[in-house]
């Protein structure tokens, strides 16, 4: 998966916020896998995956329905954003744990 940008976070949070709460984690997991696969395809073939895009998290969600970006505080949007942040933190932590010289500490969140 490509580096996650702020626009990716907003796009995916809008997508997840459109779903019932109990479906969000599974959908996010699928989007991450699709983005990861699309990035591999993009690097290998030199062009984007036809359905999942260029390997960014936002492009994996681009074909899915999503809510409008909230103008104020919106609990569903913030819950979705928190879920994405937690997933990214867990992935970063697991990746850094693979390196023996890592200074990261173990967390109970993952």
JSON list of C-alpha atoms in Angstrom, two decimals:
[
{"chain": "A", "resi": 1, "resn": "UNK", "atom": "CA", "xyz": [0.00, 0.00, 0.00]},
{"chain": "A", "resi": 2, "resn": "UNK", "atom": "CA", "xyz": [1.24, 3.48, -0.81]},
{"chain": "A", "resi": 3, "resn": "UNK", "atom": "CA", "xyz": [1.85, 6.11, 1.84]},
{"chain": "A", "resi": 4, "resn": "UNK", "atom": "CA", "xyz": [-1.46, 7.18, 3.36]},
{"chain": "A", "resi": 5, "resn": "UNK", "atom": "CA", "xyz": [-2.21, 10.88, 2.87]},
{"chain": "A", "resi": 6, "resn": "UNK", "atom": "CA", "xyz": [-4.77, 13.07, 4.63]},
{"chain": "A", "resi": 7, "resn": "UNK", "atom": "CA", "xyz": [-7.04, 12.91, 1.57]},
{"chain": "A", "resi": 8, "resn": "UNK", "atom": "CA", "xyz": [-7.00, 9.10, 1.82]},
{"chain": "A", "resi": 9, "resn": "UNK", "atom": "CA", "xyz": [-8.09, 9.28, 5.45]},
{"chain": "A", "resi": 10, "resn": "UNK", "atom": "CA", "xyz": [-11.00, 11.57, 4.64]},
{"chain": "A", "resi": 11, "resn": "UNK", "atom": "CA", "xyz": [-12.12, 9.55, 1.60]},
{"chain": "A", "resi": 12, "resn": "UNK", "atom": "CA", "xyz": [-12.08, 6.25, 3.46]},
{"chain": "A", "resi": 13, "resn": "UNK", "atom": "CA", "xyz": [-13.70, 7.73, 6.58]},
{"chain": "A", "resi": 14, "resn": "UNK", "atom": "CA", "xyz": [-16.54, 9.06, 4.41]},
{"chain": "A", "resi": 15, "resn": "UNK", "atom": "CA", "xyz": [-16.89, 5.60, 2.86]},
{"chain": "A", "resi": 16, "resn": "UNK", "atom": "CA", "xyz": [-16.90, 3.80, 6.21]},
{"chain": "A", "resi": 17, "resn": "UNK", "atom": "CA", "xyz": [-19.27, 6.33, 7.79]},
{"chain": "A", "resi": 18, "resn": "UNK", "atom": "CA", "xyz": [-21.86, 5.38, 5.18]},
{"chain": "A", "resi": 19, "resn": "UNK", "atom": "CA", "xyz": [-21.88, 1.81, 6.52]},
{"chain": "A", "resi": 20, "resn": "UNK", "atom": "CA", "xyz": [-23.43, 0.40, 9.69]},
{"chain": "A", "resi": 21, "resn": "UNK", "atom": "CA", "xyz": [-20.88, 0.41, 12.52]},
{"chain": "A", "resi": 22, "resn": "UNK", "atom": "CA", "xyz": [-20.51, -3.37, 12.66]},
{"chain": "A", "resi": 23, "resn": "UNK", "atom": "CA", "xyz": [-19.48, -3.53, 8.97]},
{"chain": "A", "resi": 24, "resn": "UNK", "atom": "CA", "xyz": [-16.76, -0.89, 9.05]},
{"chain": "A", "resi": 25, "resn": "UNK", "atom": "CA", "xyz": [-13.80, -2.93, 10.28]},
{"chain": "A", "resi": 26, "resn": "UNK", "atom": "CA", "xyz": [-14.34, -5.68, 7.70]},
{"chain": "A", "resi": 27, "resn": "UNK", "atom": "CA", "xyz": [-14.70, -3.12, 4.91]},
{"chain": "A", "resi": 28, "resn": "UNK", "atom": "CA", "xyz": [-11.54, -1.34, 6.02]},
{"chain": "A", "resi": 29, "resn": "UNK", "atom": "CA", "xyz": [-9.67, -4.65, 6.03]},
{"chain": "A", "resi": 30, "resn": "UNK", "atom": "CA", "xyz": [-10.78, -5.32, 2.46]},
{"chain": "A", "resi": 31, "resn": "UNK", "atom": "CA", "xyz": [-9.77, -1.82, 1.36]},
{"chain": "A", "resi": 32, "resn": "UNK", "atom": "CA", "xyz": [-6.30, -2.22, 2.87]},
{"chain": "A", "resi": 33, "resn": "UNK", "atom": "CA", "xyz": [-5.83, -5.57, 1.11]},
{"chain": "A", "resi": 34, "resn": "UNK", "atom": "CA", "xyz": [-7.05, -4.13, -2.18]},
{"chain": "A", "resi": 35, "resn": "UNK", "atom": "CA", "xyz": [-4.76, -1.11, -1.87]},
{"chain": "A", "resi": 36, "resn": "UNK", "atom": "CA", "xyz": [-1.82, -3.37, -1.07]},
{"chain": "A", "resi": 37, "resn": "UNK", "atom": "CA", "xyz": [-2.54, -5.63, -4.05]},
{"chain": "A", "resi": 38, "resn": "UNK", "atom": "CA", "xyz": [-3.09, -2.66, -6.35]},
{"chain": "A", "resi": 39, "resn": "UNK", "atom": "CA", "xyz": [0.24, -1.15, -5.30]},
{"chain": "A", "resi": 40, "resn": "UNK", "atom": "CA", "xyz": [2.02, -4.39, -6.20]},
{"chain": "A", "resi": 41, "resn": "UNK", "atom": "CA", "xyz": [0.29, -4.45, -9.61]},
{"chain": "A", "resi": 42, "resn": "UNK", "atom": "CA", "xyz": [1.10, -0.79, -10.18]},
{"chain": "A", "resi": 43, "resn": "UNK", "atom": "CA", "xyz": [4.79, -1.30, -9.38]},
{"chain": "A", "resi": 44, "resn": "UNK", "atom": "CA", "xyz": [5.06, -4.46, -11.47]},
{"chain": "A", "resi": 45, "resn": "UNK", "atom": "CA", "xyz": [3.09, -3.40, -14.55]},
{"chain": "A", "resi": 46, "resn": "UNK", "atom": "CA", "xyz": [3.57, 0.35, -14.46]},
{"chain": "A", "resi": 47, "resn": "UNK", "atom": "CA", "xyz": [-0.13, 1.22, -14.43]},
{"chain": "A", "resi": 48, "resn": "UNK", "atom": "CA", "xyz": [-3.02, 1.25, -11.98]},
{"chain": "A", "resi": 49, "resn": "UNK", "atom": "CA", "xyz": [-5.17, -1.75, -11.15]},
{"chain": "A", "resi": 50, "resn": "UNK", "atom": "CA", "xyz": [-8.43, -1.39, -13.12]},
{"chain": "A", "resi": 51, "resn": "UNK", "atom": "CA", "xyz": [-10.71, -1.75, -10.08]},
{"chain": "A", "resi": 52, "resn": "UNK", "atom": "CA", "xyz": [-8.56, -0.83, -7.07]},
{"chain": "A", "resi": 53, "resn": "UNK", "atom": "CA", "xyz": [-6.52, 2.07, -8.41]},
{"chain": "A", "resi": 54, "resn": "UNK", "atom": "CA", "xyz": [-2.92, 3.06, -7.87]},
{"chain": "A", "resi": 55, "resn": "UNK", "atom": "CA", "xyz": [-2.31, 1.42, -4.50]},
{"chain": "A", "resi": 56, "resn": "UNK", "atom": "CA", "xyz": [-3.45, 4.29, -2.33]},
{"chain": "A", "resi": 57, "resn": "UNK", "atom": "CA", "xyz": [-6.08, 3.65, 0.31]},
{"chain": "A", "resi": 58, "resn": "UNK", "atom": "CA", "xyz": [-8.28, 6.39, -1.13]},
{"chain": "A", "resi": 59, "resn": "UNK", "atom": "CA", "xyz": [-8.21, 4.95, -4.64]},
{"chain": "A", "resi": 60, "resn": "UNK", "atom": "CA", "xyz": [-9.25, 1.53, -3.30]},
{"chain": "A", "resi": 61, "resn": "UNK", "atom": "CA", "xyz": [-12.38, 3.22, -1.90]},
{"chain": "A", "resi": 62, "resn": "UNK", "atom": "CA", "xyz": [-13.01, 5.46, -4.90]},
{"chain": "A", "resi": 63, "resn": "UNK", "atom": "CA", "xyz": [-15.73, 3.29, -6.45]},
{"chain": "A", "resi": 64, "resn": "UNK", "atom": "CA", "xyz": [-17.72, 2.87, -3.25]},
{"chain": "A", "resi": 65, "resn": "UNK", "atom": "CA", "xyz": [-20.58, 5.06, -2.02]},
{"chain": "A", "resi": 66, "resn": "UNK", "atom": "CA", "xyz": [-19.67, 7.59, 0.64]},
{"chain": "A", "resi": 67, "resn": "UNK", "atom": "CA", "xyz": [-21.24, 10.28, 2.73]},
{"chain": "A", "resi": 68, "resn": "UNK", "atom": "CA", "xyz": [-20.59, 13.96, 2.29]},
{"chain": "A", "resi": 69, "resn": "UNK", "atom": "CA", "xyz": [-17.74, 15.33, 4.30]},
{"chain": "A", "resi": 70, "resn": "UNK", "atom": "CA", "xyz": [-19.24, 16.64, 7.54]},
{"chain": "A", "resi": 71, "resn": "UNK", "atom": "CA", "xyz": [-19.16, 20.36, 8.23]},
{"chain": "A", "resi": 72, "resn": "UNK", "atom": "CA", "xyz": [-19.17, 19.90, 11.99]},
{"chain": "A", "resi": 73, "resn": "UNK", "atom": "CA", "xyz": [-18.72, 17.10, 14.46]},
{"chain": "A", "resi": 74, "resn": "UNK", "atom": "CA", "xyz": [-20.21, 13.87, 13.15]},
{"chain": "A", "resi": 75, "resn": "UNK", "atom": "CA", "xyz": [-19.94, 10.78, 15.37]},
{"chain": "A", "resi": 76, "resn": "UNK", "atom": "CA", "xyz": [-20.01, 8.26, 12.50]},
{"chain": "A", "resi": 77, "resn": "UNK", "atom": "CA", "xyz": [-17.30, 10.10, 10.57]},
{"chain": "A", "resi": 78, "resn": "UNK", "atom": "CA", "xyz": [-15.12, 10.46, 13.67]},
{"chain": "A", "resi": 79, "resn": "UNK", "atom": "CA", "xyz": [-15.62, 6.79, 14.61]},
{"chain": "A", "resi": 80, "resn": "UNK", "atom": "CA", "xyz": [-14.58, 5.79, 11.10]},
{"chain": "A", "resi": 81, "resn": "UNK", "atom": "CA", "xyz": [-11.55, 8.08, 11.23]},
{"chain": "A", "resi": 82, "resn": "UNK", "atom": "CA", "xyz": [-10.55, 6.62, 14.62]},
{"chain": "A", "resi": 83, "resn": "UNK", "atom": "CA", "xyz": [-10.84, 3.08, 13.23]},
{"chain": "A", "resi": 84, "resn": "UNK", "atom": "CA", "xyz": [-8.57, 3.97, 10.31]},
{"chain": "A", "resi": 85, "resn": "UNK", "atom": "CA", "xyz": [-6.03, 5.63, 12.61]},
{"chain": "A", "resi": 86, "resn": "UNK", "atom": "CA", "xyz": [-5.98, 2.58, 14.91]},
{"chain": "A", "resi": 87, "resn": "UNK", "atom": "CA", "xyz": [-5.50, 0.22, 11.97]},
{"chain": "A", "resi": 88, "resn": "UNK", "atom": "CA", "xyz": [-2.66, 2.32, 10.56]},
{"chain": "A", "resi": 89, "resn": "UNK", "atom": "CA", "xyz": [-0.99, 2.54, 13.97]},
{"chain": "A", "resi": 90, "resn": "UNK", "atom": "CA", "xyz": [-1.20, -1.25, 14.37]},
{"chain": "A", "resi": 91, "resn": "UNK", "atom": "CA", "xyz": [0.28, -1.79, 10.90]},
{"chain": "A", "resi": 92, "resn": "UNK", "atom": "CA", "xyz": [3.11, 0.65, 11.60]},
{"chain": "A", "resi": 93, "resn": "UNK", "atom": "CA", "xyz": [3.80, -0.98, 14.94]},
{"chain": "A", "resi": 94, "resn": "UNK", "atom": "CA", "xyz": [3.89, -4.48, 13.43]},
{"chain": "A", "resi": 95, "resn": "UNK", "atom": "CA", "xyz": [6.19, -3.28, 10.66]},
{"chain": "A", "resi": 96, "resn": "UNK", "atom": "CA", "xyz": [8.59, -1.64, 13.12]},
{"chain": "A", "resi": 97, "resn": "UNK", "atom": "CA", "xyz": [8.54, -4.74, 15.36]},
{"chain": "A", "resi": 98, "resn": "UNK", "atom": "CA", "xyz": [10.06, -6.74, 12.50]},
{"chain": "A", "resi": 99, "resn": "UNK", "atom": "CA", "xyz": [13.22, -4.65, 12.73]},
{"chain": "A", "resi": 100, "resn": "UNK", "atom": "CA", "xyz": [15.42, -5.66, 15.69]},
{"chain": "A", "resi": 101, "resn": "UNK", "atom": "CA", "xyz": [16.80, -2.13, 16.18]},
{"chain": "A", "resi": 102, "resn": "UNK", "atom": "CA", "xyz": [13.35, -0.56, 16.46]},
{"chain": "A", "resi": 103, "resn": "UNK", "atom": "CA", "xyz": [12.76, 1.77, 19.39]},
{"chain": "A", "resi": 104, "resn": "UNK", "atom": "CA", "xyz": [8.98, 1.29, 19.35]},
{"chain": "A", "resi": 105, "resn": "UNK", "atom": "CA", "xyz": [7.33, -0.07, 22.46]},
{"chain": "A", "resi": 106, "resn": "UNK", "atom": "CA", "xyz": [4.65, -2.73, 22.65]},
{"chain": "A", "resi": 107, "resn": "UNK", "atom": "CA", "xyz": [1.12, -1.42, 22.97]},
{"chain": "A", "resi": 108, "resn": "UNK", "atom": "CA", "xyz": [-1.99, -3.12, 24.26]},
{"chain": "A", "resi": 109, "resn": "UNK", "atom": "CA", "xyz": [-4.05, -1.58, 21.43]},
{"chain": "A", "resi": 110, "resn": "UNK", "atom": "CA", "xyz": [-2.94, -4.16, 18.83]}
]
